[in-house]
Amino acid sequence: MNAGDSRDRIRTVCFIGALAVLGALLGWAIGTWPQDRWPRRAPGPAVVIRDVVVMVNGQWVVPTSAEETGIPPDRDACQPAVRTWLRQLGAAPTGLQIRFFLVSERTQSLAITGVRARAHGHPRVVTRTHISAECPRDYVDFSGHERQWLDVALGANGATTRFGEPATDERLELDLGRGDTIELRLLLNAKPPGPAQRWSLDLEFTDDGRKWYLPIAGPPGSFVLAPPLPESAPTIHVDEGPPGTTTRSAETSPRNAQRRTTGRTARPGRHPW
């Protein structure tokens, strides 16, 4: 081996050694660098929303008078004929219950701080008559997971969200492990007055002082909601046969009915809203 070959081998060994030292230093720097200066994970919550189900509270409003609405085709609100009748009338629900599961993809602490709601274009139809048509058979029962309630009131300025039972908290703090699953139930109501609206909804998180949003993706067109009519508005009770002009009691008010029982799963794309 000549002197030139020896020098080349020495250079190669030194180069490889330098690379090893640099790699070790880089690994040490990444492991010890402050989290707030160089985040070692993707920012924001690592959660997914699964199995969204939309339920109607069984309370509806329609743009026709009680006389124009006519006689319900059946006294059983679960019958397909009643549902077809409601769609043909252009009925919009006054309350929705949305159930979904929040699944954590890592160990983390989160704060859910609200629901962001955005209204979309629709015909501005004036509603005139209230229809009570509850179908408890279609209610989606509770799962075995931990359950949390969110009361969401929708209005001209967006959504107001309260947490818990009773709904008095302004945020929901969660400590989650990888794979943990929580059942969330959103009770949606619209503030009167106003027409029916079609909404898109995002779950709002706060992490390290920043807000993050995760879409709640229900069936297309399923988040349609109308404010309740005044107590003096005419009401048709499907389970009482021919329509009559009545006044709603507290027992059958949309908000009480929404927690007591819920109605059928919303059928998207079948209404004019």
mmCIF file of N, CA, C and O in Angstrom, residues 158-193:
data_model
loop_
_atom_site.group_PDB
_atom_site.id
_atom_site.type_symbol
_atom_site.label_atom_id
_atom_site.label_comp_id
_atom_site.label_asym_id
_atom_site.label_seq_id
_atom_site.Cartn_x
_atom_site.Cartn_y
_atom_site.Cartn_z
ATOM 1 N N GLY A 158 -73.834 32.993 15.472
ATOM 2 C CA GLY A 158 -73.131 31.726 15.622
ATOM 3 C C GLY A 158 -73.708 30.887 16.737
ATOM 4 O O GLY A 158 -74.919 30.900 16.978
ATOM 5 N N ALA A 159 -72.842 30.178 17.451
ATOM 6 C CA ALA A 159 -73.291 29.213 18.457
ATOM 7 C C ALA A 159 -72.817 29.600 19.847
ATOM 8 O O ALA A 159 -71.720 30.129 20.033
ATOM 9 N N THR A 160 -73.671 29.317 20.835
ATOM 10 C CA THR A 160 -73.311 29.418 22.240
ATOM 11 C C THR A 160 -73.345 28.015 22.814
ATOM 12 O O THR A 160 -74.358 27.322 22.700
ATOM 13 N N THR A 161 -72.237 27.581 23.435
ATOM 14 C CA THR A 161 -72.119 26.203 23.902
ATOM 15 C C THR A 161 -71.923 26.167 25.405
ATOM 16 O O THR A 161 -71.128 26.923 25.962
ATOM 17 N N ARG A 162 -72.670 25.262 26.048
ATOM 18 C CA ARG A 162 -72.488 24.986 27.467
ATOM 19 C C ARG A 162 -72.352 23.485 27.650
ATOM 20 O O ARG A 162 -72.916 22.704 26.893
ATOM 21 N N PHE A 163 -71.586 23.079 28.665
ATOM 22 C CA PHE A 163 -71.232 21.679 28.848
ATOM 23 C C PHE A 163 -71.808 21.145 30.155
ATOM 24 O O PHE A 163 -72.015 21.888 31.112
ATOM 25 N N GLY A 164 -72.027 19.829 30.179
ATOM 26 C CA GLY A 164 -72.406 19.137 31.406
ATOM 27 C C GLY A 164 -73.900 19.034 31.613
ATOM 28 O O GLY A 164 -74.711 19.471 30.803
ATOM 29 N N GLU A 165 -74.269 18.407 32.736
ATOM 30 C CA GLU A 165 -75.658 18.300 33.171
ATOM 31 C C GLU A 165 -75.727 18.711 34.636
ATOM 32 O O GLU A 165 -75.252 17.973 35.504
ATOM 33 N N PRO A 166 -76.322 19.856 34.966
ATOM 34 C CA PRO A 166 -76.906 20.838 34.036
ATOM 35 C C PRO A 166 -75.817 21.538 33.213
ATOM 36 O O PRO A 166 -74.638 21.516 33.589
ATOM 37 N N ALA A 167 -76.244 22.134 32.114
ATOM 38 C CA ALA A 167 -75.297 22.725 31.158
ATOM 39 C C ALA A 167 -74.856 24.098 31.650
ATOM 40 O O ALA A 167 -75.382 25.126 31.243
ATOM 41 N N THR A 168 -73.846 24.108 32.514
ATOM 42 C CA THR A 168 -73.377 25.364 33.105
ATOM 43 C C THR A 168 -71.901 25.638 32.851
ATOM 44 O O THR A 168 -71.440 26.758 33.046
ATOM 45 N N ASP A 169 -71.142 24.620 32.429
ATOM 46 C CA ASP A 169 -69.697 24.796 32.244
ATOM 47 C C ASP A 169 -69.403 25.405 30.874
ATOM 48 O O ASP A 169 -70.116 25.171 29.907
ATOM 49 N N GLU A 170 -68.322 26.186 30.812
ATOM 50 C CA GLU A 170 -67.946 26.858 29.576
ATOM 51 C C GLU A 170 -66.868 26.121 28.790
ATOM 52 O O GLU A 170 -66.514 26.535 27.695
ATOM 53 N N ARG A 171 -66.341 25.030 29.322
ATOM 54 C CA ARG A 171 -65.342 24.234 28.623
ATOM 55 C C ARG A 171 -65.351 22.827 29.202
ATOM 56 O O ARG A 171 -65.837 22.596 30.312
ATOM 57 N N LEU A 172 -64.782 21.898 28.443
ATOM 58 C CA LEU A 172 -64.718 20.502 28.867
ATOM 59 C C LEU A 172 -63.260 20.069 28.814
ATOM 60 O O LEU A 172 -62.661 20.006 27.738
ATOM 61 N N GLU A 173 -62.691 19.800 29.986
ATOM 62 C CA GLU A 173 -61.296 19.372 30.083
ATOM 63 C C GLU A 173 -61.234 17.842 30.015
ATOM 64 O O GLU A 173 -61.970 17.145 30.711
ATOM 65 N N LEU A 174 -60.337 17.333 29.161
ATOM 66 C CA LEU A 174 -60.215 15.895 28.972
ATOM 67 C C LEU A 174 -58.763 15.469 29.107
ATOM 68 O O LEU A 174 -57.865 16.096 28.536
ATOM 69 N N ASP A 175 -58.530 14.396 29.859
ATOM 70 C CA ASP A 175 -57.229 13.737 29.929
ATOM 71 C C ASP A 175 -57.393 12.374 29.280
ATOM 72 O O ASP A 175 -58.081 11.491 29.821
ATOM 73 N N LEU A 176 -56.772 12.193 28.129
ATOM 74 C CA LEU A 176 -57.009 11.010 27.310
ATOM 75 C C LEU A 176 -55.729 10.215 27.099
ATOM 76 O O LEU A 176 -54.646 10.780 26.945
ATOM 77 N N GLY A 177 -55.884 8.901 27.079
ATOM 78 C CA GLY A 177 -54.805 8.016 26.692
ATOM 79 C C GLY A 177 -54.988 7.587 25.243
ATOM 80 O O GLY A 177 -56.040 7.801 24.643
ATOM 81 N N ARG A 178 -53.969 6.985 24.701
ATOM 82 C CA ARG A 178 -54.051 6.523 23.314
ATOM 83 C C ARG A 178 -55.176 5.499 23.180
ATOM 84 O O ARG A 178 -55.236 4.513 23.917
ATOM 85 N N GLY A 179 -56.099 5.739 22.233
ATOM 86 C CA GLY A 179 -57.221 4.837 21.996
ATOM 87 C C GLY A 179 -58.438 5.093 22.857
ATOM 88 O O GLY A 179 -59.468 4.437 22.665
ATOM 89 N N ASP A 180 -58.362 6.010 23.813
ATOM 90 C CA ASP A 180 -59.535 6.322 24.641
ATOM 91 C C ASP A 180 -60.672 6.860 23.772
ATOM 92 O O ASP A 180 -60.441 7.631 22.829
ATOM 93 N N THR A 181 -61.903 6.481 24.100
ATOM 94 C CA THR A 181 -63.077 6.873 23.326
ATOM 95 C C THR A 181 -64.116 7.491 24.258
ATOM 96 O O THR A 181 -64.416 6.930 25.311
ATOM 97 N N ILE A 182 -64.650 8.647 23.849
ATOM 98 C CA ILE A 182 -65.682 9.333 24.611
ATOM 99 C C ILE A 182 -66.890 9.550 23.711
ATOM 100 O O ILE A 182 -66.742 9.927 22.541
ATOM 101 N N GLU A 183 -68.066 9.302 24.244
ATOM 102 C CA GLU A 183 -69.303 9.568 23.511
ATOM 103 C C GLU A 183 -69.748 11.003 23.794
ATOM 104 O O GLU A 183 -69.896 11.387 24.957
ATOM 105 N N LEU A 184 -69.922 11.779 22.738
ATOM 106 C CA LEU A 184 -70.407 13.150 22.879
ATOM 107 C C LEU A 184 -71.836 13.235 22.333
ATOM 108 O O LEU A 184 -72.141 12.668 21.275
ATOM 109 N N ARG A 185 -72.694 13.945 23.064
ATOM 110 C CA ARG A 185 -74.078 14.190 22.635
ATOM 111 C C ARG A 185 -74.295 15.698 22.579
ATOM 112 O O ARG A 185 -74.197 16.389 23.585
ATOM 113 N N LEU A 186 -74.582 16.192 21.368
ATOM 114 C CA LEU A 186 -74.856 17.608 21.162
ATOM 115 C C LEU A 186 -76.364 17.811 21.076
ATOM 116 O O LEU A 186 -77.045 17.170 20.275
ATOM 117 N N LEU A 187 -76.899 18.695 21.921
ATOM 118 C CA LEU A 187 -78.302 19.086 21.844
ATOM 119 C C LEU A 187 -78.362 20.439 21.148
ATOM 120 O O LEU A 187 -77.927 21.446 21.699
ATOM 121 N N LEU A 188 -78.865 20.456 19.922
ATOM 122 C CA LEU A 188 -78.901 21.674 19.107
ATOM 123 C C LEU A 188 -80.298 22.275 19.109
ATOM 124 O O LEU A 188 -81.290 21.584 18.860
ATOM 125 N N ASN A 189 -80.357 23.572 19.383
ATOM 126 C CA ASN A 189 -81.596 24.331 19.296
ATOM 127 C C ASN A 189 -81.290 25.669 18.639
ATOM 128 O O ASN A 189 -80.172 26.183 18.744
ATOM 129 N N ALA A 190 -82.288 26.222 17.958
ATOM 130 C CA ALA A 190 -82.124 27.520 17.302
ATOM 131 C C ALA A 190 -82.864 28.589 18.099
ATOM 132 O O ALA A 190 -83.963 28.360 18.598
ATOM 133 N N LYS A 191 -82.225 29.757 18.202
ATOM 134 C CA LYS A 191 -82.838 30.860 18.928
ATOM 135 C C LYS A 191 -83.880 31.551 18.049
ATOM 136 O O LYS A 191 -83.591 31.910 16.906
ATOM 137 N N PRO A 192 -85.110 31.733 18.564
ATOM 138 C CA PRO A 192 -86.102 32.487 17.784
ATOM 139 C C PRO A 192 -85.818 33.980 17.894
ATOM 140 O O PRO A 192 -85.137 34.414 18.835
ATOM 141 N N PRO A 193 -86.351 34.775 16.971
ATOM 142 C CA PRO A 193 -87.086 34.352 15.774
ATOM 143 C C PRO A 193 -86.120 34.078 14.629
ATOM 144 O O PRO A 193 -84.922 34.315 14.753
#
